[in-house]
Short mmCIF file of C-alpha atoms in Angstrom, two decimals:
data_model
loop_
_atom_site.label_atom_id
_atom_site.label_comp_id
_atom_site.label_asym_id
_atom_site.label_seq_id
_atom_site.Cartn_x
_atom_site.Cartn_y
_atom_site.Cartn_z
CA ASN A 1 0.19 -0.11 -0.14
CA MET A 2 2.98 2.48 0.16
CA PRO A 3 3.35 5.33 -2.41
CA ALA A 4 5.85 3.89 -5.39
CA GLU A 5 7.60 7.64 -4.77
CA TYR A 6 9.00 5.67 -2.01
CA ASP A 7 9.52 2.09 -2.74
CA ASN A 8 13.48 3.07 -2.74
CA ILE A 9 13.55 4.19 0.64
CA GLY A 10 14.67 0.97 2.13
CA LEU A 11 17.58 1.09 0.37
CA LYS A 12 18.73 4.13 1.02
CA ILE A 13 18.64 3.43 4.84
CA ILE A 14 20.15 0.58 4.30
CA ASN A 15 23.56 2.63 2.47
CA MET A 16 23.40 5.23 4.71
CA ILE A 17 23.69 2.59 7.65
CA GLY A 18 26.82 1.76 6.27
CA THR A 19 27.71 5.05 5.42
CA ASN A 20 27.35 5.87 9.18
CA LEU A 21 29.04 3.81 10.37
CA LYS A 22 32.22 3.71 7.84
CA ASN A 23 32.35 7.48 8.90
CA LEU A 24 32.83 6.61 12.98
CA GLU A 25 36.43 6.80 13.83
CA ASN A 26 35.70 3.56 16.00
CA VAL A 27 34.96 1.40 13.44
CA SER A 28 36.48 -0.55 10.87
CA TYR A 29 33.62 -0.99 8.54
CA TYR A 30 33.85 -3.30 5.23
CA ASN A 31 31.05 -3.63 2.99
CA ASN A 32 29.86 -6.89 1.44
CA LYS A 33 26.83 -5.76 -0.27
CA LYS A 34 28.41 -6.54 -3.49
CA ASP A 35 29.01 -10.19 -2.84
CA TYR A 36 26.18 -12.56 -3.86
CA TYR A 37 25.75 -15.94 -4.17
CA ASN A 38 23.67 -17.73 -6.39
CA PHE A 39 22.41 -20.98 -4.44
CA ASN A 40 20.06 -21.88 -6.88
CA LYS A 41 22.87 -21.88 -10.12
CA SER A 42 23.32 -25.64 -10.92
CA ASN A 43 26.76 -25.94 -11.02
CA PHE A 44 26.95 -24.20 -7.62
CA ASP A 45 28.53 -26.34 -4.65
CA LEU A 46 26.05 -26.91 -2.02
CA ALA A 47 28.27 -28.37 0.49
CA TYR A 48 29.41 -24.61 0.96
CA ASP A 49 27.72 -23.81 3.98
CA TYR A 50 27.63 -19.77 5.37
CA LYS A 51 30.16 -20.43 7.54
CA THR A 52 32.39 -21.58 5.08
CA LEU A 53 31.63 -19.11 2.61
CA VAL A 54 31.94 -15.78 4.54
CA ASN A 55 35.12 -17.14 6.27
CA GLY A 56 36.70 -18.10 3.20
CA ASP A 57 36.23 -15.63 0.67
CA GLN A 58 35.85 -12.48 3.43
CA GLY A 59 38.56 -13.06 5.55
CA VAL A 60 37.01 -12.61 8.77
CA ARG A 61 38.70 -12.80 12.03
CA TYR A 62 38.26 -12.36 15.84
CA GLY A 63 36.44 -9.37 16.48
CA ASP A 64 34.61 -9.19 13.94
CA TYR A 65 30.69 -8.92 13.51
CA ILE A 66 28.45 -9.00 10.63
CA TYR A 67 25.03 -7.29 11.11
CA ILE A 68 22.10 -7.78 8.16
CA PRO A 69 19.18 -5.39 7.87
CA ASN A 70 15.48 -6.24 7.40
CA ILE A 71 13.55 -3.04 6.25
CA LYS A 72 9.84 -3.06 5.92
CA LEU A 73 7.83 -0.32 4.69
CA SER A 74 3.87 0.30 4.75
CA LYS A 75 1.50 3.37 4.46
CA SER A 76 -0.11 3.76 7.73
CA LYS A 77 -2.45 6.19 9.61
CA VAL A 78 -1.89 8.44 12.69
CA TYR A 79 -4.93 9.44 14.45
CA PRO A 80 -5.21 11.97 17.14
CA ILE A 81 -6.31 11.22 20.87
CA THR A 82 -7.86 13.22 23.15
CA TYR A 83 -6.22 12.68 27.26
CA LEU A 84 -7.73 13.48 30.37
CA ILE A 85 -5.82 14.54 32.97
CA ARG A 86 -6.21 11.95 36.04
CA ASP A 87 -5.06 12.32 39.59
CA LYS A 88 -3.30 16.46 38.39
CA LYS A 89 -0.78 14.04 36.27
CA ILE A 90 0.05 14.72 32.81
CA PRO A 91 -0.36 12.36 30.52
CA LYS A 92 2.63 11.08 28.22
CA ILE A 93 2.07 11.84 24.46
CA GLU A 94 3.54 9.54 22.60
CA ASN A 95 3.09 11.69 19.25
CA PRO A 96 2.86 15.45 19.99
CA SER A 97 2.80 16.50 17.15
CA TYR A 98 0.32 14.67 15.56
CA PHE A 99 -3.15 16.89 16.09
CA LEU A 100 -4.80 15.58 12.88
CA ASP A 101 -5.22 12.50 11.10
CA SER A 102 -2.02 12.21 9.30
CA ASP A 103 -0.42 9.75 6.60
CA VAL A 104 2.56 8.38 7.50
CA LEU A 105 5.18 5.88 5.96
CA ARG A 106 5.83 3.41 8.34
CA VAL A 107 9.75 2.40 8.64
CA GLU A 108 9.41 -1.00 10.74
CA ILE A 109 13.65 -2.27 10.91
CA SER A 110 15.41 -5.36 12.31
CA ILE A 111 18.74 -5.52 12.40
CA GLU A 112 20.54 -9.12 13.31
CA ILE A 113 24.06 -8.83 14.26
CA PHE A 114 26.15 -11.94 14.58
CA ASN A 115 29.97 -12.98 15.63
CA GLY A 116 31.71 -13.06 12.43
CA LEU A 117 33.43 -16.20 13.43
CA SER A 118 30.83 -18.62 15.12
CA ASN A 119 28.17 -16.83 13.71
CA ASN A 120 25.74 -16.89 16.84
CA LEU A 121 23.49 -14.54 16.95
CA VAL A 122 24.46 -11.24 19.64
CA GLU A 123 21.34 -9.68 18.97
CA THR A 124 18.29 -7.99 17.53
CA ILE A 125 17.77 -4.58 17.29
CA GLU A 126 14.37 -3.32 16.85
CA ASP A 127 12.38 -0.19 16.25
CA LYS A 128 9.68 1.53 14.15
CA TYR A 129 9.58 4.93 13.17
CA LEU A 130 7.01 7.26 11.00
CA ILE A 131 7.37 9.56 8.95
CA PRO A 132 4.62 12.09 8.04
CA LEU A 133 3.90 12.47 4.38
CA ASN A 134 0.38 14.79 4.40
CA ILE A 135 -2.66 15.33 6.42
CA ASP A 136 -5.10 12.75 5.52
CA SER A 137 -8.41 14.20 3.92
CA ASN A 138 -11.01 13.12 1.44
CA PHE A 139 -10.26 16.53 -0.41
CA GLU A 140 -7.53 15.82 -2.45
CA TYR A 141 -6.30 19.39 -2.97
CA ILE A 142 -5.84 19.42 0.66
CA GLU A 143 -3.85 16.33 0.61
CA MET A 144 -1.65 18.33 -1.94
CA PHE A 145 -0.72 21.58 -0.07
CA THR A 146 0.03 19.70 2.81
CA LYS A 147 2.35 16.77 1.24
CA ASN A 148 5.88 17.30 2.82
CA ASP A 149 8.42 17.68 0.45
CA ASP A 150 11.54 15.35 -0.71
CA ASP A 151 13.98 17.02 1.00
CA TYR A 152 12.01 16.80 4.54
CA ILE A 153 11.59 13.06 3.64
CA ASN A 154 15.72 12.14 3.08
CA ALA A 155 16.13 14.52 5.89
CA GLU A 156 14.26 12.20 7.96
CA VAL A 157 15.58 8.90 6.15
CA SER A 158 18.75 10.25 6.71
CA ASN A 159 17.91 10.83 10.65
CA ILE A 160 16.48 7.13 11.14
CA ALA A 161 19.80 5.74 9.72
CA ARG A 162 21.90 7.66 11.77
CA ASP A 163 20.32 6.36 14.67
CA VAL A 164 20.19 3.17 14.05
CA ALA A 165 23.67 3.26 13.26
CA ARG A 166 24.16 4.73 16.69
CA MET A 167 22.37 1.29 17.71
CA ILE A 168 24.55 -0.54 16.54
CA VAL A 169 27.62 0.57 17.64
CA GLU A 170 26.19 0.86 21.22
CA GLU A 171 25.94 -2.52 21.15
CA LEU A 172 28.89 -3.63 20.03
CA ILE A 173 31.03 -1.81 22.15
CA CYS A 174 29.70 -3.60 25.29
CA GLN A 175 30.44 -7.29 23.62
CA PRO A 176 34.07 -8.38 25.03
CA LEU A 177 36.94 -9.15 22.65
CA THR A 178 37.69 -12.61 23.28
CA ALA A 179 39.85 -15.18 21.51
CA ASN A 180 41.00 -18.45 21.39
CA ILE A 181 45.03 -18.75 22.16
CA ASN A 182 46.56 -20.91 19.33
CA TYR A 183 49.49 -22.95 19.04
CA VAL A 184 52.01 -21.74 16.36
CA ASN A 185 56.03 -22.10 15.53
CA ASN A 186 56.48 -23.24 19.09
CA LYS A 187 54.59 -19.89 20.69
CA LEU A 188 51.47 -19.25 22.03
CA ILE A 189 49.29 -16.71 19.96
CA VAL A 190 46.36 -14.78 20.46
CA PRO A 191 44.95 -13.58 17.40
CA ILE A 192 43.76 -10.29 17.90
CA GLY A 193 45.76 -7.26 18.14
CA THR A 194 45.84 -3.16 16.36
CA ARG A 195 43.54 -4.72 14.07
CA ASN A 196 40.52 -4.89 17.00
CA GLY A 197 42.06 -1.37 18.64
CA VAL A 198 43.89 -2.92 21.06
CA ARG A 199 47.37 -1.00 21.97
CA GLU A 200 50.27 -1.84 24.28
CA ASN A 201 49.55 -2.68 27.63
CA GLN A 202 45.67 -3.04 26.87
CA LEU A 203 45.70 -6.69 26.52
CA ALA A 204 45.21 -9.01 29.44
CA VAL A 205 45.16 -13.09 29.05
CA LEU A 206 43.70 -15.82 31.58
#
């Protein structure tokens, strides 16, 4: 039920999330969106599982994470609500700016974050956003005159992408940096270091 002019917003949000993460100094971002594996291809070796493909071709290491975004777009309506003050308490108004029936673009986002090596699900981030489109009316002219322009819509899309990138970073910063000790060339090696942001005197091994 979404207007055709907004059908590329999902892709915009996905690309903007990546751009926001890439621009952060404390994040090493790798873009794998162009990599595509056709599992239905007749000569594709089905013995390859996801872990083999990712670890073999992308060089995923300790401290790496993979996020997979899922975005659902739909057209919806927001209706004004009458609030009553009870016991002298002011009620919490979720959408104080909506005083009239409004057509909105509903953006539902789900981000699954996986550990790069173990492929275990670390966290799922879910949130929804409403972008006002116009006042809902039976009169076409009113909807046309109250329609928000492309600059406004693009600004809201940018804000959504920035907010989602922030949530991804906040989740990953809280994750512990762990690795298995490997025995290589008669030495015990911990395969994490400067690539993971570790500096001298910052690594403790038990």
